[in-house]
Amino acid sequence: MLELTDHRLRQREYLLQISRAITAQLDLTSVLNLVIEVAVEMLAGTSGLIALYEEDGSEELRIYASAGLRREVWPAFGPLLALSPREAAREALIHVMRTIAADTGLALRQMIALPLTFHDTPVGVIYVFRAALNVAFSADDEQVLQAFANQAAIAVSNARLYQGAVREKQRLNAIIEQSADGVMILDSRWRITSFNKAMEQLTGWAREEAVGRPCAEVLGVRNSQGVNLCLVDCPLQRRPHVTNPVIEGWMTNRDGRELYIQSRYAPQRSPNGAFLGAIANVRDITEQKREEELQNTFISIISHELKTPVSIIKGYAETLRREDANWSQETLRDGFQVIEEEADRLANQIQDLLDVSRFLAGGLHLDMTDWPLPALARQVVQGFAAQTDERFEFELRLPEDFPPVHGDYERIRMVLTNLVSNAVKYSPDGGTIRIGAKAEDELAIIYVADKGIGIPPEEQQRIFQRFYRVDNRLRRETQGTGIGLYLTRSIVEAHGGRIWVESQVGRGSRFLFTLPLARRQITADVAPINALDHPGTPGG
Ligand code: ADP
């Protein structure tokens, strides 16, 4: 009696130990090793095995743990594993065991095998063997083993759930990591717990630095007034009822680049609404933003620029047709002249706009022919010489025998006209405007130089962008849309050429562009007829 009680106590003790092991560690093999060792001991066995069905749902059993049996003998148990202890007759199992014993010389004389099931699903089988022939397993032994079988089944199911969760997490991490969008995960205190590669590239923050920091510090999205929206208007804190809150604004990344970003959150909340964390999807939408701003600039410029000539025309027309006035011939002529000039200006601007939209649609047709450059330059210069006052002097540095160029005559005339028109517009004190060219290899390099206000170095690239105008006093005084140079560059590039500027503030600018020379000229010996002045001496 005492012995039995002692036995029960030990059994309880062991089961407790095992359930502690199950909760303490999720490593399946070590829990199974413990289960089989204790089960063998409790049943006074000599050896034992735990075999499990694979997770893929196959019917095959594979040994995971053993007690009193070396790993090398595991394969010998194959025929036993092939029989299900549920379906096969006990005698059949015993027979197979004896064959294994005979083949391997292992002391296997008695056996008890119990299925491991978890929620009615077969998980595996636990086997305990005895070496003694005369001591058979009793119903009591079966009950004891059942308790261990249950524990083993729980351990297997826990470990598999855990492994599944780990795998799922790894899969999710891989998806997040490879996402082209920036992805970060925030905890309940808005601190970053996960930060993917795209986030690193976007923000310039290394993952190790970003993780653990408040999201507002790393993103720091600002509105156009420079207010940190993450601090004052965090959508996760301010708008808890919104399912997918978004924040948009400027941020300076660690390389000093200004980015316009959009961060979209998927918050997780407890059933009572407490914030548990969020996944943030961050995208760089600087390009779209700039495009949008360009559109706005475009509309304001168009409305302003087109309205000016229209109101001048309307003003003059109204004045001239007043019936109470008796205008002199001269006044009438001057008035009509203004109307004509403004109408021309309007037509030119509309033409420019049409060209821009054609360029953007990618459909500018070039009518390529060979023609002499000096004639074109002369035509343009004569046009301007007639319009400008004596403050300006035009100089043509182009020999009559300059090799013919290959291009669209009308478009190149537009290019030269734009450049000379800018030279005049941005030279408030007048001065010499020089047009020249030299032939180099297969190219003509053509330039227009002035002694005007010049362009600061940081603006020299930007002036070729659509609608870009340098912000200075003259900008406010001169009319312009900022499309002239954009169109000019587009035309030059459509010819396979390049355009750039050399300039010094207060001294002047020189715009240079290349055009292909007519093909048949390439073989001829074309010496540079007129070397360009030293770069950086604008207007020289
Ligand atoms: P717009 O003259 O209509 O403003 P452009 O595209 O022709 O537009 O020129 C863009 C800007 O480049 C101008 O606003 C001006 O600030 C600058 N720019 C162009 N040409 C010159 C020049 N010759 N000298 C100084 N600044 C110039």
Coordinates of C-alpha atoms and ligand atoms in Angstrom, one line a residue:
M1 CA 0.0 0.0 0.0
L2 CA 2.7 2.3 1.0
E3 CA 4.6 1.3 -2.1
L4 CA 1.6 2.1 -4.3
T5 CA 1.1 5.5 -2.7
D6 CA 4.8 6.3 -3.1
H7 CA 4.5 5.2 -6.8
R8 CA 1.5 7.5 -7.3
L9 CA 3.3 10.4 -5.6
R10 CA 6.3 9.9 -7.9
Q11 CA 4.1 9.7 -10.9
R12 CA 2.4 13.0 -9.9
E13 CA 5.8 14.5 -9.3
Y14 CA 7.0 13.5 -12.7
L15 CA 3.9 14.7 -14.5
L16 CA 4.3 18.0 -12.8
Q17 CA 7.9 18.2 -13.9
I18 CA 7.0 17.4 -17.5
S19 CA 4.2 20.0 -17.6
R20 CA 6.7 22.6 -16.2
A21 CA 9.1 21.6 -18.9
I22 CA 6.4 22.0 -21.5
T23 CA 5.6 25.5 -20.4
A24 CA 9.2 26.5 -19.8
Q25 CA 10.6 25.4 -23.1
L26 CA 9.1 25.0 -26.5
D27 CA 11.9 22.8 -27.8
L28 CA 10.0 19.7 -28.8
T29 CA 12.9 17.2 -28.7
S30 CA 14.0 18.0 -25.2
V31 CA 10.4 17.7 -23.9
L32 CA 9.9 14.4 -25.7
N33 CA 13.2 13.1 -24.3
L34 CA 12.0 13.9 -20.8
V35 CA 8.6 12.3 -21.4
I36 CA 10.0 9.0 -22.6
E37 CA 12.7 8.8 -20.0
V38 CA 10.3 9.3 -17.2
A39 CA 7.6 7.0 -18.8
V40 CA 10.2 4.2 -19.1
E41 CA 11.2 4.7 -15.5
M42 CA 7.6 4.9 -14.2
L43 CA 6.6 1.7 -16.0
A44 CA 9.8 -0.1 -14.9
G45 CA 10.7 -0.5 -18.6
T46 CA 14.1 -0.9 -20.2
S47 CA 13.6 1.3 -23.2
G48 CA 11.1 3.3 -25.1
L49 CA 10.4 5.4 -28.2
I50 CA 8.2 8.4 -29.2
A51 CA 7.3 8.5 -32.9
L52 CA 5.3 11.3 -34.5
Y53 CA 3.4 11.7 -37.7
E54 CA 4.8 14.4 -39.9
E55 CA 3.0 17.7 -40.1
D56 CA 2.2 17.4 -43.8
G57 CA -0.6 15.0 -42.9
S58 CA 1.2 11.8 -44.1
E59 CA 0.5 8.5 -42.3
E60 CA 4.2 7.9 -41.7
L61 CA 5.7 7.8 -38.2
R62 CA 9.2 9.1 -37.5
I63 CA 11.1 8.6 -34.2
Y64 CA 11.7 11.8 -32.3
A65 CA 13.0 10.6 -28.9
S66 CA 14.1 7.4 -27.2
A67 CA 15.2 6.2 -23.8
G68 CA 17.6 3.2 -23.5
L69 CA 18.0 3.0 -27.2
R70 CA 20.8 4.5 -29.3
R71 CA 20.0 6.6 -32.3
E72 CA 21.7 4.1 -34.6
V73 CA 19.1 1.4 -33.9
W74 CA 16.2 3.7 -34.7
P75 CA 16.0 2.6 -38.3
A76 CA 15.5 -1.1 -37.2
F77 CA 12.1 0.0 -35.8
G78 CA 10.7 0.8 -39.2
P79 CA 8.5 -2.3 -39.5
L80 CA 7.0 -1.5 -36.1
L81 CA 6.3 2.1 -37.1
A82 CA 4.5 0.8 -40.2
L83 CA 1.8 -0.7 -38.0
S84 CA -0.8 1.5 -36.4
P85 CA -1.3 0.4 -32.7
R86 CA -4.9 1.4 -33.1
E87 CA -5.6 -0.9 -36.0
A88 CA -3.1 -3.7 -35.9
A89 CA -3.7 -6.7 -33.5
R90 CA -1.6 -6.8 -30.4
E91 CA -0.1 -10.1 -31.5
A92 CA 1.0 -8.6 -34.8
L93 CA 2.8 -5.8 -33.0
I94 CA 4.5 -8.2 -30.6
H95 CA 5.5 -10.4 -33.5
V96 CA 7.2 -7.5 -35.3
M97 CA 8.9 -6.4 -32.0
R98 CA 10.3 -9.9 -31.6
T99 CA 11.6 -9.9 -35.2
I100 CA 13.4 -6.6 -34.5
A101 CA 14.8 -8.0 -31.3
A102 CA 16.1 -11.0 -33.2
D103 CA 17.6 -8.8 -35.9
T104 CA 19.3 -6.4 -33.6
G105 CA 20.0 -8.4 -30.5
L106 CA 18.1 -5.8 -28.4
A107 CA 16.3 -7.0 -25.3
L108 CA 12.7 -6.3 -26.3
R109 CA 10.4 -8.8 -24.8
Q110 CA 7.3 -6.9 -23.6
M111 CA 5.8 -3.9 -25.2
I112 CA 3.1 -1.4 -24.6
A113 CA 2.2 1.1 -27.4
L114 CA -0.3 3.9 -27.0
P115 CA -1.4 6.5 -29.6
L116 CA -0.8 10.1 -28.8
T117 CA -3.8 12.2 -29.7
F118 CA -4.5 15.8 -29.3
H119 CA -8.2 16.9 -29.7
D120 CA -8.9 13.6 -31.4
T121 CA -6.2 14.1 -33.9
P122 CA -3.5 11.4 -34.0
V123 CA -0.2 13.0 -33.3
G124 CA 2.1 9.9 -32.8
V125 CA 2.7 6.8 -30.8
I126 CA 4.6 6.2 -27.5
Y127 CA 6.2 2.8 -27.0
V128 CA 7.7 1.3 -23.8
F129 CA 9.6 -2.0 -23.8
R130 CA 10.6 -4.4 -21.1
A131 CA 13.5 -6.9 -21.2
A132 CA 12.0 -9.3 -18.8
L133 CA 9.9 -12.1 -20.3
N134 CA 7.7 -12.9 -17.4
V135 CA 6.6 -9.4 -16.4
A136 CA 3.8 -8.3 -18.8
F137 CA 2.3 -4.8 -18.8
S138 CA -0.9 -4.4 -16.8
A139 CA -4.0 -2.3 -17.3
D140 CA -2.6 -0.1 -14.6
D141 CA 0.6 0.4 -16.5
E142 CA -1.5 1.5 -19.5
Q143 CA -3.2 4.1 -17.4
V144 CA 0.1 5.5 -16.2
L145 CA 1.4 5.6 -19.7
Q146 CA -1.8 7.3 -20.9
A147 CA -1.0 10.2 -18.6
F148 CA 2.4 10.6 -20.2
A149 CA 1.0 10.1 -23.7
N150 CA -1.4 13.0 -23.0
Q151 CA 1.5 15.2 -21.8
A152 CA 3.6 14.3 -24.9
A153 CA 0.6 15.1 -27.2
I154 CA 0.3 18.6 -25.5
A155 CA 4.0 19.2 -25.9
V156 CA 3.9 18.2 -29.6
S157 CA 0.9 20.4 -30.3
N158 CA 2.4 23.4 -28.4
A159 CA 5.7 23.1 -30.1
R160 CA 4.1 22.8 -33.5
L161 CA 1.9 25.8 -32.9
Y162 CA 5.0 27.7 -31.7
Q163 CA 7.1 26.5 -34.7
G164 CA 4.2 27.5 -37.0
A165 CA 4.0 31.0 -35.4
V166 CA 7.8 31.3 -35.7
R167 CA 7.6 30.3 -39.4
E168 CA 4.7 32.7 -40.0
K169 CA 6.6 35.5 -38.3
Q170 CA 9.6 34.8 -40.5
R171 CA 7.5 34.8 -43.6
L172 CA 5.9 38.1 -42.5
N173 CA 9.3 39.6 -41.8
A174 CA 10.5 38.5 -45.2
I175 CA 7.5 40.1 -46.8
I176 CA 7.9 43.3 -44.8
E177 CA 11.7 43.3 -45.5
Q178 CA 11.3 42.9 -49.2
S179 CA 8.4 45.4 -49.5
A180 CA 9.3 48.3 -51.9
D181 CA 7.4 50.6 -49.6
G182 CA 8.8 51.6 -46.2
V183 CA 7.2 49.5 -43.5
M184 CA 7.6 50.0 -39.8
I185 CA 5.8 48.4 -36.8
L186 CA 5.0 50.6 -33.8
D187 CA 4.2 49.4 -30.3
S188 CA 1.5 50.7 -28.0
R189 CA 3.8 53.7 -27.0
W190 CA 4.4 54.7 -30.7
R191 CA 7.9 53.3 -30.5
I192 CA 9.4 51.6 -33.5
T193 CA 9.8 47.8 -33.1
S194 CA 10.5 46.9 -36.7
F195 CA 12.0 48.9 -39.6
N196 CA 12.5 47.5 -43.1
K197 CA 15.2 48.1 -45.7
A198 CA 13.1 50.5 -47.7
M199 CA 12.6 52.5 -44.5
E200 CA 16.4 52.6 -44.1
Q201 CA 16.8 53.9 -47.6
L202 CA 14.0 56.4 -47.3
T203 CA 14.9 57.9 -44.0
G204 CA 18.7 57.3 -43.9
W205 CA 18.3 55.8 -40.4
A206 CA 19.9 52.4 -39.7
R207 CA 17.5 49.9 -38.4
E208 CA 19.5 49.4 -35.1
E209 CA 19.2 53.2 -34.5
A210 CA 15.6 53.5 -35.4
V211 CA 14.3 50.6 -33.4
G212 CA 13.2 51.7 -29.9
R213 CA 12.8 55.3 -30.9
P214 CA 9.5 57.2 -31.0
C215 CA 8.1 57.2 -34.5
A216 CA 7.8 61.0 -34.3
E217 CA 11.6 61.4 -34.0
V218 CA 12.5 59.2 -37.0
L219 CA 9.7 60.4 -39.3
G220 CA 9.2 63.9 -38.0
V221 CA 6.7 64.8 -40.8
R222 CA 6.3 68.6 -41.1
N223 CA 3.7 70.7 -42.8
S224 CA 4.7 73.6 -45.1
Q225 CA 5.0 75.9 -42.0
G226 CA 7.6 73.5 -40.5
V227 CA 5.4 72.2 -37.7
N228 CA 6.1 68.6 -36.7
L229 CA 2.8 67.0 -37.4
C230 CA 3.8 63.8 -35.7
L231 CA 4.1 65.7 -32.5
V232 CA 1.0 67.9 -32.7
D233 CA -1.3 66.0 -34.9
C234 CA -0.5 62.3 -34.8
P235 CA -3.4 60.6 -36.5
L236 CA -3.0 57.5 -34.4
Q237 CA -3.6 59.6 -31.3
R238 CA -5.9 62.3 -32.6
R239 CA -8.2 60.3 -34.8
P240 CA -8.7 56.9 -33.0
H241 CA -11.9 56.2 -34.9
V242 CA -10.3 56.4 -38.3
T243 CA -9.5 52.9 -39.6
N244 CA -6.6 53.8 -41.8
P245 CA -5.3 57.1 -40.7
V246 CA -2.8 58.9 -43.0
I247 CA -0.2 61.6 -42.4
E248 CA 1.5 63.5 -45.2
G249 CA 4.2 66.1 -45.2
W250 CA 7.9 67.0 -45.6
M251 CA 10.7 65.3 -43.8
T252 CA 14.4 65.8 -44.0
N253 CA 16.2 62.5 -44.3
R254 CA 19.6 61.9 -42.8
D255 CA 21.4 62.7 -46.0
G256 CA 19.8 66.1 -45.8
R257 CA 17.3 65.4 -48.7
E258 CA 13.9 66.9 -48.4
L259 CA 11.2 64.3 -49.1
Y260 CA 7.5 64.6 -49.2
I261 CA 6.2 61.4 -47.6
Q262 CA 2.9 59.7 -47.0
S263 CA 2.5 57.4 -44.0
R264 CA -0.5 55.2 -43.8
Y265 CA -1.3 53.3 -40.6
A266 CA -3.1 50.1 -39.8
P267 CA -3.7 50.4 -36.0
Q268 CA -4.4 47.4 -33.8
R269 CA -6.7 48.0 -30.9
S270 CA -8.0 45.9 -28.0
P271 CA -11.7 45.1 -27.8
N272 CA -12.1 48.1 -25.5
G273 CA -10.4 50.4 -27.9
A274 CA -6.9 50.7 -26.3
F275 CA -4.1 51.3 -28.8
L276 CA -1.9 48.2 -29.1
G277 CA 0.3 49.2 -31.9
A278 CA 0.3 49.9 -35.6
I279 CA 1.9 49.0 -38.9
A280 CA 3.0 52.0 -40.9
N281 CA 3.4 52.1 -44.7
V282 CA 5.6 54.9 -45.7
R283 CA 6.0 56.1 -49.3
D284 CA 8.1 58.8 -50.9
I285 CA 5.7 60.9 -53.0
T286 CA 8.0 63.9 -53.6
E287 CA 7.7 63.5 -57.3
Q288 CA 3.9 63.6 -57.3
K289 CA 4.0 66.5 -54.9
R290 CA 6.4 68.5 -57.1
E291 CA 4.3 67.6 -60.1
E292 CA 1.2 68.9 -58.3
E293 CA 3.0 72.1 -57.3
L294 CA 4.1 72.5 -60.9
Q295 CA 0.5 72.2 -62.0
N296 CA -0.6 74.8 -59.5
T297 CA 2.3 77.1 -60.6
F298 CA 1.3 76.5 -64.2
I299 CA -2.3 77.5 -63.6
S300 CA -1.4 80.7 -61.7
I301 CA 1.2 81.6 -64.3
I302 CA -1.1 81.0 -67.1
S303 CA -3.9 83.0 -65.6
H304 CA -1.6 85.8 -64.8
E305 CA 0.5 85.8 -68.0
L306 CA -2.4 85.3 -70.4
K307 CA -4.5 87.9 -68.7
T308 CA -2.0 90.7 -69.0
P309 CA -2.0 91.0 -72.8
V310 CA -5.8 90.4 -72.9
S311 CA -6.4 93.3 -70.5
I312 CA -4.0 95.6 -72.4
I313 CA -5.8 94.7 -75.7
K314 CA -9.2 95.3 -74.2
G315 CA -8.1 98.6 -72.6
Y316 CA -6.8 99.9 -75.8
A317 CA -9.7 98.7 -77.9
E318 CA -12.2 100.3 -75.4
T319 CA -10.3 103.6 -75.4
L320 CA -9.9 103.8 -79.2
R321 CA -13.6 103.1 -79.9
R322 CA -14.9 105.8 -77.5
E323 CA -17.3 107.8 -79.5
D324 CA -16.8 111.0 -77.5
A325 CA -13.1 111.1 -78.3
N326 CA -11.6 112.3 -81.5
W327 CA -8.3 110.4 -81.8
S328 CA -5.5 111.6 -84.0
Q329 CA -4.2 109.3 -86.7
E330 CA -1.0 109.0 -84.7
T331 CA -2.7 108.0 -81.5
L332 CA -4.8 105.5 -83.4
R333 CA -1.7 104.0 -85.1
D334 CA 0.2 103.7 -81.8
G335 CA -2.9 102.2 -80.2
F336 CA -3.4 99.6 -82.9
Q337 CA 0.3 98.8 -82.8
V338 CA 0.1 98.0 -79.1
I339 CA -2.9 95.8 -79.8
E340 CA -1.1 94.0 -82.5
E341 CA 2.0 93.5 -80.4
E342 CA 0.1 92.2 -77.5
A343 CA -2.0 89.9 -79.7
D344 CA 1.3 88.5 -81.1
R345 CA 2.6 88.0 -77.5
L346 CA -0.6 86.2 -76.6
A347 CA -0.3 84.0 -79.7
N348 CA 3.3 83.2 -78.9
Q349 CA 2.5 82.2 -75.3
I350 CA -0.3 80.0 -76.5
Q351 CA 2.1 78.5 -79.0
D352 CA 4.6 77.8 -76.2
L353 CA 1.9 76.2 -74.1
L354 CA 0.8 74.0 -76.9
D355 CA 4.5 73.0 -77.5
V356 CA 4.9 72.2 -73.8
S357 CA 1.9 69.9 -73.8
R358 CA 3.0 68.3 -77.0
F359 CA 6.4 67.6 -75.5
L360 CA 4.8 66.2 -72.4
A361 CA 2.7 64.0 -74.6
G362 CA 5.9 62.9 -76.3
G363 CA 4.8 63.9 -79.7
L364 CA 6.9 66.8 -81.1
H365 CA 7.5 66.2 -84.8
L366 CA 10.8 67.5 -86.1
D367 CA 11.2 68.4 -89.7
M368 CA 14.9 67.7 -90.2
T369 CA 16.8 69.4 -93.1
D370 CA 20.3 70.8 -93.7
W371 CA 20.6 74.6 -93.7
P372 CA 23.1 77.4 -93.1
L373 CA 23.4 78.6 -89.6
P374 CA 24.6 82.2 -90.3
A375 CA 21.4 83.0 -92.2
L376 CA 19.2 81.9 -89.4
A377 CA 21.3 83.8 -86.8
R378 CA 21.2 86.9 -88.9
Q379 CA 17.4 86.7 -89.2
V380 CA 16.9 86.4 -85.5
V381 CA 19.4 89.2 -84.6
Q382 CA 17.8 91.6 -87.2
G383 CA 14.4 91.0 -85.5
F384 CA 15.7 91.9 -82.1
A385 CA 17.8 94.8 -83.3
A386 CA 14.7 96.4 -84.7
Q387 CA 12.8 96.0 -81.4
T388 CA 15.4 97.1 -78.9
D389 CA 16.8 100.5 -78.1
E390 CA 20.3 101.8 -78.4
R391 CA 21.5 100.3 -75.1
F392 CA 21.8 97.0 -76.9
E393 CA 24.4 96.0 -79.5
F394 CA 24.2 92.7 -81.3
E395 CA 27.4 91.0 -82.5
L396 CA 27.4 88.0 -84.8
R397 CA 30.5 85.8 -84.6
L398 CA 29.7 83.4 -87.4
P399 CA 31.6 83.2 -90.7
E400 CA 29.5 82.9 -93.8
D401 CA 31.2 79.6 -94.6
F402 CA 30.2 77.9 -91.4
P403 CA 29.3 74.2 -92.2
P404 CA 25.6 73.6 -92.6
V405 CA 23.7 72.1 -89.6
H406 CA 21.1 69.4 -89.6
G407 CA 17.9 70.2 -87.7
D408 CA 14.4 71.6 -87.7
Y409 CA 14.8 75.1 -89.0
E410 CA 11.7 76.6 -87.4
R411 CA 12.4 74.9 -84.0
I412 CA 16.0 76.1 -83.9
R413 CA 14.8 79.5 -84.8
M414 CA 12.6 79.3 -81.7
V415 CA 15.6 78.2 -79.6
L416 CA 17.8 81.1 -80.8
T417 CA 14.9 83.5 -80.4
N418 CA 14.2 82.4 -76.9
L419 CA 17.9 82.7 -75.9
V420 CA 18.3 86.2 -77.4
S421 CA 15.0 87.3 -76.0
N422 CA 16.2 86.2 -72.5
A423 CA 19.5 87.9 -73.0
V424 CA 17.7 91.1 -73.7
K425 CA 15.1 90.6 -70.9
Y426 CA 17.7 89.9 -68.3
S427 CA 20.2 92.7 -69.2
P428 CA 18.5 95.7 -67.7
D429 CA 21.5 97.9 -68.5
G430 CA 21.7 96.7 -72.1
G431 CA 25.2 95.8 -73.4
T432 CA 26.5 93.6 -76.2
I433 CA 24.6 90.4 -77.0
R434 CA 26.9 88.1 -78.9
I435 CA 25.9 85.1 -81.0
G436 CA 28.5 82.7 -82.2
A437 CA 29.3 79.1 -83.0
K438 CA 32.2 76.8 -83.6
A439 CA 32.3 73.4 -85.3
E440 CA 33.8 70.6 -83.4
D441 CA 33.9 67.0 -84.5
E442 CA 30.4 66.3 -85.8
L443 CA 28.8 69.1 -83.8
A444 CA 28.1 72.7 -84.0
I445 CA 28.4 74.5 -80.6
I446 CA 26.2 77.6 -80.7
Y447 CA 26.2 80.3 -78.0
V448 CA 24.3 83.4 -77.0
A449 CA 26.1 85.6 -74.5
D450 CA 25.0 88.7 -72.7
K451 CA 26.2 91.2 -70.1
G452 CA 23.1 91.0 -67.9
I453 CA 22.3 90.1 -64.3
G454 CA 23.8 86.6 -64.5
I455 CA 22.5 83.4 -62.8
P456 CA 23.7 82.2 -59.4
P457 CA 25.5 78.8 -59.6
E458 CA 22.8 76.9 -57.6
E459 CA 20.1 78.0 -60.1
Q460 CA 22.0 77.2 -63.3
Q461 CA 20.5 73.7 -63.6
R462 CA 17.1 74.6 -62.4
I463 CA 16.3 77.3 -64.9
F464 CA 15.8 74.6 -67.6
Q465 CA 13.0 73.0 -65.6
R466 CA 9.4 73.6 -66.5
F467 CA 8.0 76.9 -65.0
Y468 CA 11.2 77.6 -63.1
R469 CA 12.1 81.3 -62.7
V470 CA 14.9 82.6 -60.6
D471 CA 13.5 84.6 -57.7
N472 CA 15.0 88.1 -57.9
R473 CA 13.9 91.6 -58.4
L474 CA 13.9 91.3 -62.2
R475 CA 11.7 88.3 -62.0
R476 CA 9.0 90.4 -60.5
E477 CA 9.5 93.1 -63.0
T478 CA 9.8 91.1 -66.2
Q479 CA 7.1 89.0 -67.6
G480 CA 7.7 85.3 -68.1
T481 CA 6.3 81.9 -67.6
G482 CA 9.4 79.9 -67.0
I483 CA 8.7 77.7 -70.0
G484 CA 11.1 79.3 -72.5
L485 CA 14.2 77.5 -71.4
Y486 CA 12.3 74.3 -70.8
L487 CA 11.1 74.3 -74.4
T488 CA 14.5 75.3 -75.6
R489 CA 16.1 72.4 -73.8
S490 CA 13.4 70.0 -75.0
I491 CA 14.0 71.1 -78.6
V492 CA 17.8 70.8 -78.3
E493 CA 17.6 67.4 -76.7
A494 CA 15.1 66.2 -79.4
H495 CA 17.9 67.0 -81.8
G496 CA 20.3 64.8 -79.8
G497 CA 22.0 67.9 -78.5
R498 CA 22.8 69.4 -75.1
I499 CA 22.3 72.8 -73.6
W500 CA 24.0 74.4 -70.6
V501 CA 24.9 77.8 -69.2
E502 CA 28.0 79.5 -67.9
S503 CA 27.3 82.6 -65.8
Q504 CA 28.5 85.0 -63.2
V505 CA 26.1 87.0 -61.2
G506 CA 26.3 90.7 -62.2
R507 CA 28.6 90.0 -65.2
G508 CA 26.4 88.1 -67.6
S509 CA 25.5 84.7 -68.9
R510 CA 26.4 82.5 -71.9
F511 CA 24.0 79.8 -73.0
L512 CA 25.6 77.1 -75.2
F513 CA 23.9 74.3 -77.1
T514 CA 25.0 71.7 -79.6
L515 CA 23.4 70.7 -82.9
P516 CA 24.5 68.0 -85.3
L517 CA 26.3 69.2 -88.4
A518 CA 25.0 68.2 -91.8
R519 CA 26.3 64.7 -92.6
R520 CA 28.1 65.3 -95.8
Q521 CA 30.2 67.9 -94.0
I522 CA 31.6 65.5 -91.5
T523 CA 34.2 64.1 -93.8
A524 CA 35.4 67.5 -94.8
D525 CA 38.2 69.1 -92.9
V526 CA 36.3 71.4 -90.6
A527 CA 38.6 73.5 -88.6
P528 CA 37.2 75.5 -85.7
I529 CA 36.5 78.8 -87.3
N530 CA 35.9 80.8 -84.3
A531 CA 37.2 79.5 -81.0
L532 CA 34.9 80.1 -78.1
D533 CA 36.0 82.4 -75.5
H534 CA 37.3 81.0 -72.3
P535 CA 34.4 79.4 -70.3
G536 CA 33.5 81.4 -67.3
T537 CA 34.1 84.7 -69.0
P538 CA 30.5 85.2 -69.8
G539 CA 29.6 87.6 -72.5
G540 CA 33.2 87.7 -73.7
Ligands
ADP1 P1 11.0 83.2 -68.4 O1 12.0 84.0 -69.0 O2 9.7 83.2 -69.0 O3 10.9 83.4 -66.9 P2 12.8 81.0 -69.1 O4 12.5 79.5 -69.0 O5 13.1 81.5 -70.4 O6 11.5 81.6 -68.5 O7 13.9 81.3 -68.1 C1 13.8 80.8 -66.8 C2 14.6 81.7 -65.8 O8 16.0 81.6 -66.1 C3 14.2 83.1 -65.9 O9 13.1 83.4 -65.1 C4 15.5 83.8 -65.4 O10 15.4 83.9 -64.0 C5 16.6 82.9 -65.8 N1 17.3 83.3 -67.1 C6 17.0 82.9 -68.3 N2 17.9 83.5 -69.2 C7 18.6 84.3 -68.5 C8 19.7 85.2 -68.8 N3 20.2 85.4 -70.1 N4 20.3 85.9 -67.8 C9 19.9 85.8 -66.5 N5 18.8 84.9 -66.2 C10 18.2 84.2 -67.1

